[in-house]
C-alpha positions as a printed Julia matrix, in Angstrom:
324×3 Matrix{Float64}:
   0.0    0.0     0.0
   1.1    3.22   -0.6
   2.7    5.66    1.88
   0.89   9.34    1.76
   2.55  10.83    4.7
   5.16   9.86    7.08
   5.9   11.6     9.97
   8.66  10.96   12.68
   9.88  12.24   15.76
   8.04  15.75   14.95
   8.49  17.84   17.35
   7.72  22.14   17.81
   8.71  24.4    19.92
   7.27  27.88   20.25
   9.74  30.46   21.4
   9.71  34.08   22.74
  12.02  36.29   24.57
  11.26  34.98   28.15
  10.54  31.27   27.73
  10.06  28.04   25.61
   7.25  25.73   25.03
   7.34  22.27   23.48
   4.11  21.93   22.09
   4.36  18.85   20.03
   7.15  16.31   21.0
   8.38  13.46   19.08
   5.71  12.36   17.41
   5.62   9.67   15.09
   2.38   7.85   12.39
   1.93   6.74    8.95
  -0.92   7.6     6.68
  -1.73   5.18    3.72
  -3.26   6.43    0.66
  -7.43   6.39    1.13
  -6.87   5.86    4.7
  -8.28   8.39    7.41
  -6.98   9.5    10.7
  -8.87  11.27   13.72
  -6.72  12.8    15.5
  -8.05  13.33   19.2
  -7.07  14.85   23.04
  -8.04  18.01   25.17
  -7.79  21.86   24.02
  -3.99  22.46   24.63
  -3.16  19.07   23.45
  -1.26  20.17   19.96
  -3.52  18.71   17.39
  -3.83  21.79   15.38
   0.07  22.67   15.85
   0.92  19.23   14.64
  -1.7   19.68   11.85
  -0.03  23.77   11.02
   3.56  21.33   11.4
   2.44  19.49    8.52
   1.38  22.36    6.2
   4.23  23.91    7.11
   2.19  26.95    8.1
   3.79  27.69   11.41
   5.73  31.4    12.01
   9.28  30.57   11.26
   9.81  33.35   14.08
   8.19  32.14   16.51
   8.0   27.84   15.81
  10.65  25.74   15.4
  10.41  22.6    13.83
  12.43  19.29   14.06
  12.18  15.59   12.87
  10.8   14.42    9.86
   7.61  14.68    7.8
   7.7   13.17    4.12
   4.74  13.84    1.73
   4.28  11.24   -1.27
   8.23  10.77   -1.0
   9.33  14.06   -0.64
  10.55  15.66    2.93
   8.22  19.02    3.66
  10.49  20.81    6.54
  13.14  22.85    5.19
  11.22  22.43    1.49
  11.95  25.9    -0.52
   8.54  27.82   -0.1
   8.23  27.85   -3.76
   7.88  24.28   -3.78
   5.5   24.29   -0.4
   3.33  26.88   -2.86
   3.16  24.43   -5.49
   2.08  21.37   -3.52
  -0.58  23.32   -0.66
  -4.11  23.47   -2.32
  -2.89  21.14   -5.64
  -1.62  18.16   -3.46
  -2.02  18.97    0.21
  -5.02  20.66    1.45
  -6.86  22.12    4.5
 -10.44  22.61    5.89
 -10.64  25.15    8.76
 -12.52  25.18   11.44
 -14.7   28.5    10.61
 -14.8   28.69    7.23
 -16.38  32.79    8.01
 -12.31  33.4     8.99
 -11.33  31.72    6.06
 -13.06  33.22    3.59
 -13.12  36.74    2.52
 -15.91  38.82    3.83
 -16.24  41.32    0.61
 -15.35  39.05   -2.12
 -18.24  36.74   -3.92
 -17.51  33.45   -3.34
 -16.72  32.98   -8.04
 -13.77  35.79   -7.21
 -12.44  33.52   -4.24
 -12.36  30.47   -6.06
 -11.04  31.7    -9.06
  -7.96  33.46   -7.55
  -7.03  30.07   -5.79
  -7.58  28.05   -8.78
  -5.51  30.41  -10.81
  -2.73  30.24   -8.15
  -2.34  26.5    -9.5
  -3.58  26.9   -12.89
  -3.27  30.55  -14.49
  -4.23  29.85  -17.43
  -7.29  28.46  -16.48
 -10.52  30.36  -18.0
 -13.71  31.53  -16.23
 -15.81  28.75  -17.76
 -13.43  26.36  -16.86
 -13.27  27.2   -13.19
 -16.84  27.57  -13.1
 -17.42  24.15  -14.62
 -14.93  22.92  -11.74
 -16.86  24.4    -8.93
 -20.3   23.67  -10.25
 -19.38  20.24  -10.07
 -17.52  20.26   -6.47
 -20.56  22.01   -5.89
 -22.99  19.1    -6.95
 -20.96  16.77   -4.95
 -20.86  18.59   -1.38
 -24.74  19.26   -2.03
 -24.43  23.22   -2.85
 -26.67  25.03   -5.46
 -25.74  26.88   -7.99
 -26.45  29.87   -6.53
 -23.89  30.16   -3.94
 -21.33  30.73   -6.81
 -22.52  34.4    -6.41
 -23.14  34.72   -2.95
 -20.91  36.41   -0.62
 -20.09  34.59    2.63
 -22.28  36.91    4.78
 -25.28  35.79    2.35
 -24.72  31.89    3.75
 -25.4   29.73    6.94
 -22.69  28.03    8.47
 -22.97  24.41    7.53
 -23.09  26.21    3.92
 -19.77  27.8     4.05
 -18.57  24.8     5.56
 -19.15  23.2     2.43
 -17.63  25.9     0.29
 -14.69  25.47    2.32
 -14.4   21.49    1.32
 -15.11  22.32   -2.15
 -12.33  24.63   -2.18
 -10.12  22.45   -1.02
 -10.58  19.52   -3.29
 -10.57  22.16   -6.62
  -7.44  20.18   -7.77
  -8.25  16.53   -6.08
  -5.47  16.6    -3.09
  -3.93  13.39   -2.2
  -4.24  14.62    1.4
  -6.92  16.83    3.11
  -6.9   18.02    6.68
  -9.86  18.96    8.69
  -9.18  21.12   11.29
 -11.85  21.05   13.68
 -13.71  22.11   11.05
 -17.01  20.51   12.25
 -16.86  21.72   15.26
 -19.02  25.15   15.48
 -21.69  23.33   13.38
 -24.83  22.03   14.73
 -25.39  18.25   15.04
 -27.6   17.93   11.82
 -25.28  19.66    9.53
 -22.21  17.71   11.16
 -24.0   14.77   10.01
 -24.58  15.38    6.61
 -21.1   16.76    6.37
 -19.35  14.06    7.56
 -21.68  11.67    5.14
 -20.48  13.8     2.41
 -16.86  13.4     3.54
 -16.8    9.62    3.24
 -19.02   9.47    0.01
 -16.08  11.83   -1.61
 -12.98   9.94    0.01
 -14.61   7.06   -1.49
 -14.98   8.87   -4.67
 -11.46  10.83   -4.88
  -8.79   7.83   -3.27
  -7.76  10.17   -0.8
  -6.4   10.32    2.52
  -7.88  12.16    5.24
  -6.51  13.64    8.36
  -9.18  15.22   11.66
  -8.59  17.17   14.2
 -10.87  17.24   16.73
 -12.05  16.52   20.35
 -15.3   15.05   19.5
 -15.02  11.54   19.86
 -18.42  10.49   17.99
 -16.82  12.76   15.13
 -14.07  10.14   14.86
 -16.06   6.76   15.65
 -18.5    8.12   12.81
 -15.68   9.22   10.4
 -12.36   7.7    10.83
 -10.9    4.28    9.96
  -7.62   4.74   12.71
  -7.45   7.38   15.94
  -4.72   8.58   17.7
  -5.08  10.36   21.05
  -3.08  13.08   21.75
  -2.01  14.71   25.53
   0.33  17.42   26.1
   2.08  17.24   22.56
   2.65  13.67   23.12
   1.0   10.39   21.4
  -0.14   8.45   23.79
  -1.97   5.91   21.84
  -2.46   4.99   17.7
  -4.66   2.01   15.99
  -7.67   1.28   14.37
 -10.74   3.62   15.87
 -13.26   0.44   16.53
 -10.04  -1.15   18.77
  -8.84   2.05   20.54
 -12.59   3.14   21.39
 -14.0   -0.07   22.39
 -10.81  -1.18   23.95
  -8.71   2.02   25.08
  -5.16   1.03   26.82
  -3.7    3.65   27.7
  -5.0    4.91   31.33
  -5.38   8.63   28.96
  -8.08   7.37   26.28
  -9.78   5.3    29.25
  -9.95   8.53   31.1
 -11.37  10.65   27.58
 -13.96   7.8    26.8
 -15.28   7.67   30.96
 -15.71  11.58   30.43
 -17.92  11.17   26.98
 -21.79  10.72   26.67
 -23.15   7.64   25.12
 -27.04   7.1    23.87
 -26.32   3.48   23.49
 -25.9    0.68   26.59
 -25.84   1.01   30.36
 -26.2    4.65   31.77
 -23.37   6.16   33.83
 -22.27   8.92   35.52
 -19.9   10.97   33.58
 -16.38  10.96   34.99
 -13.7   13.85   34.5
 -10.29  13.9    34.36
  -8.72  15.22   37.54
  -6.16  18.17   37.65
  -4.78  19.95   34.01
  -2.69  20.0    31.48
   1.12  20.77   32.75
   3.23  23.36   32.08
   4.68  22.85   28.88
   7.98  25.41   29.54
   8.74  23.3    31.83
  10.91  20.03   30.7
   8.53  16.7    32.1
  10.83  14.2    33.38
   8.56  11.14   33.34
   5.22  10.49   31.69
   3.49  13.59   30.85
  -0.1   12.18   32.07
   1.55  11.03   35.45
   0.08  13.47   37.66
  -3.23  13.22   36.38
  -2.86   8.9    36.13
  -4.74   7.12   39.43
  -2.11   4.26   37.95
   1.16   5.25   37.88
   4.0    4.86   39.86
   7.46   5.7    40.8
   8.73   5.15   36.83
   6.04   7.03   35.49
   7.07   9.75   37.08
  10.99   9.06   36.64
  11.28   8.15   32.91
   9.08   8.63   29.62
   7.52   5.33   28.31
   8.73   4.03   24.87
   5.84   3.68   21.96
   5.19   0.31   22.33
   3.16  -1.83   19.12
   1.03  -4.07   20.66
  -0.38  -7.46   19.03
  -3.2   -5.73   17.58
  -1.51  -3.24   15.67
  -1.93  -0.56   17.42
   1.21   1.17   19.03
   0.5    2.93   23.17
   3.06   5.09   25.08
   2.55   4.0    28.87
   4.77   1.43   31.05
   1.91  -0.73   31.46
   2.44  -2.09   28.12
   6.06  -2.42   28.14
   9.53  -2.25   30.53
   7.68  -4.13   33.17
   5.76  -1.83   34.64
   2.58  -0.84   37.21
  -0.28  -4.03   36.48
């Protein structure tokens, strides 16, 4: 199977005059091609900053970025930002998560689309663009009409879908979602995330989600990882890691989420917050907050272990002999 995107040991660290943070540390995953990824944790947890990592869309002034993160073959950190121009939009695309922000507020929605398809194609005539959206269009369930509308003019699930048609106008091999179901009301979720599949079906693409909705990812995503603190605590296929969670983190997430199925409980949350991330963690990062660690979590970081199942978890219960 083919390898989309390979990322390893990806870390950032934001910097300012006073102090450092480490927002995303060593992280490592493989994306095949039509293959989709939720990528889940609480806010502060450095989903989107691993997602901006990616796209290379961080401040160079403020980020720094280490490890590796290939794309189809080719590495994207350090790539000339010529060559990051060329691929973003044609080959690598995003869908934020309010598409009002990301969209021009005094520009019909034709003039928007046109200037990004002509940033990839230039030579590309009106007709020909409009032929491209009216068809994107069709398949994200849009009328005609919106081609003329402004964004003010449109509800939100709407411009949510002008946002995904935008960023499949030259079929991507790879499209991240950014949250970008998440100030949407349940319905229109839905139906968005119906029309996601039907077109990753469609297209052969790979998919990436950010989010901290878990039903977004058991509805929508073949594998999940679970994010804490910049660190990956636990990767595999969504139906294993949800039914089945290891690590004492995704236990903790799934005890704190609603269900409408099976026997009722009482919600449980996660005791204390997220640490300080200036501040180096010698041990496990969820230590303080785990009711099962021990002396070595809180003395030494656990290795990614792969379990027999495939999926890989970051805690010493699954590996160096540690706490049952």
């Amino acid at each position: 199977m083919e390898t989309v995107l390979q990322v390893k040991n990806l870390s950032v660290t934001y910097r300012n005059k006073n102090r450092s943070v480490q927002a995303v540390r060593d992280v490592s995953f493989e994306l095949q091609k039509g293959d989709s990824l939720g990528i889940v944790g609480e806010s502060g947890s450095g989903k989107s900053t691993l997602a901006m990592a990616i796209l290379q869309l961080l401040p160079d002034r403020a980020a720094e970025v280490s490890g590796q993160c290939r794309f189809c073959g080719r590495e994207l950190l350090g790539l000339e930002p010529r060559l990051l121009q060329e691929l973003r939009w044609k080959e690598l695309a995003v869908v934020f998560q309010k598409a009002m922000n990301a969209l021009s507020p005094v520009h019909r929605i034709s003039t928007q689309i046109e200037d990004i398809y002509r940033e990839h194609e230039p030579k590309a005539s009106r007709q020909e663009i409009r032929e491209r959206a009216m068809e994107l269009f069709q398949m994200v369930g849009l009328p005609e009409r919106v081609y003329r509308l402004y964004p003010h003019e449109m509800s939100g699930g709407m411009l949510q879908r002008v946002s995904i048609a935008i960023s499949l106008l030259h079929s991507p091999k790879l499209l991240i979602f950014d949250e970008a179901t998440t100030a949407l009301d349940v319905v229109t979720q839905g139906q968005i995330l119906e029309e996601v599949l039907r077109l990753e079906s469609v297209m052969h693409m790979s998919r990436i989600m950010i989010t901290h909705d878990m039903s977004v990812v058991a509805a929508a995503c073949s594998r999940t990882a679970v994010m804490y603190a910049g660190h990956m605590m636990e990767i595999g296929d969504t139906v294993q890691v949800l039914k089945r969670p290891m690590h004492p983190y995704t236990q903790g997430l799934l005890r704190s989420f609603p269900t409408l199925r099976g026997q009722r409980r009482e919600l449980e949350s996660i005791p204390g917050t997220l640490p300080d991330l200036s501040v180096q963690q010698p041990g496990c990062v969820f230590a303080p907050r785990c009711s099962c660690g021990d002396g070595r979590c809180h003395a030494q970081q656990p290795p990614a272990v792969r379990m027999e199942d495939g999926r890989t978890v970051a805690c010493w219960q699954y590996g160096g002999g540690g706490h049952e």
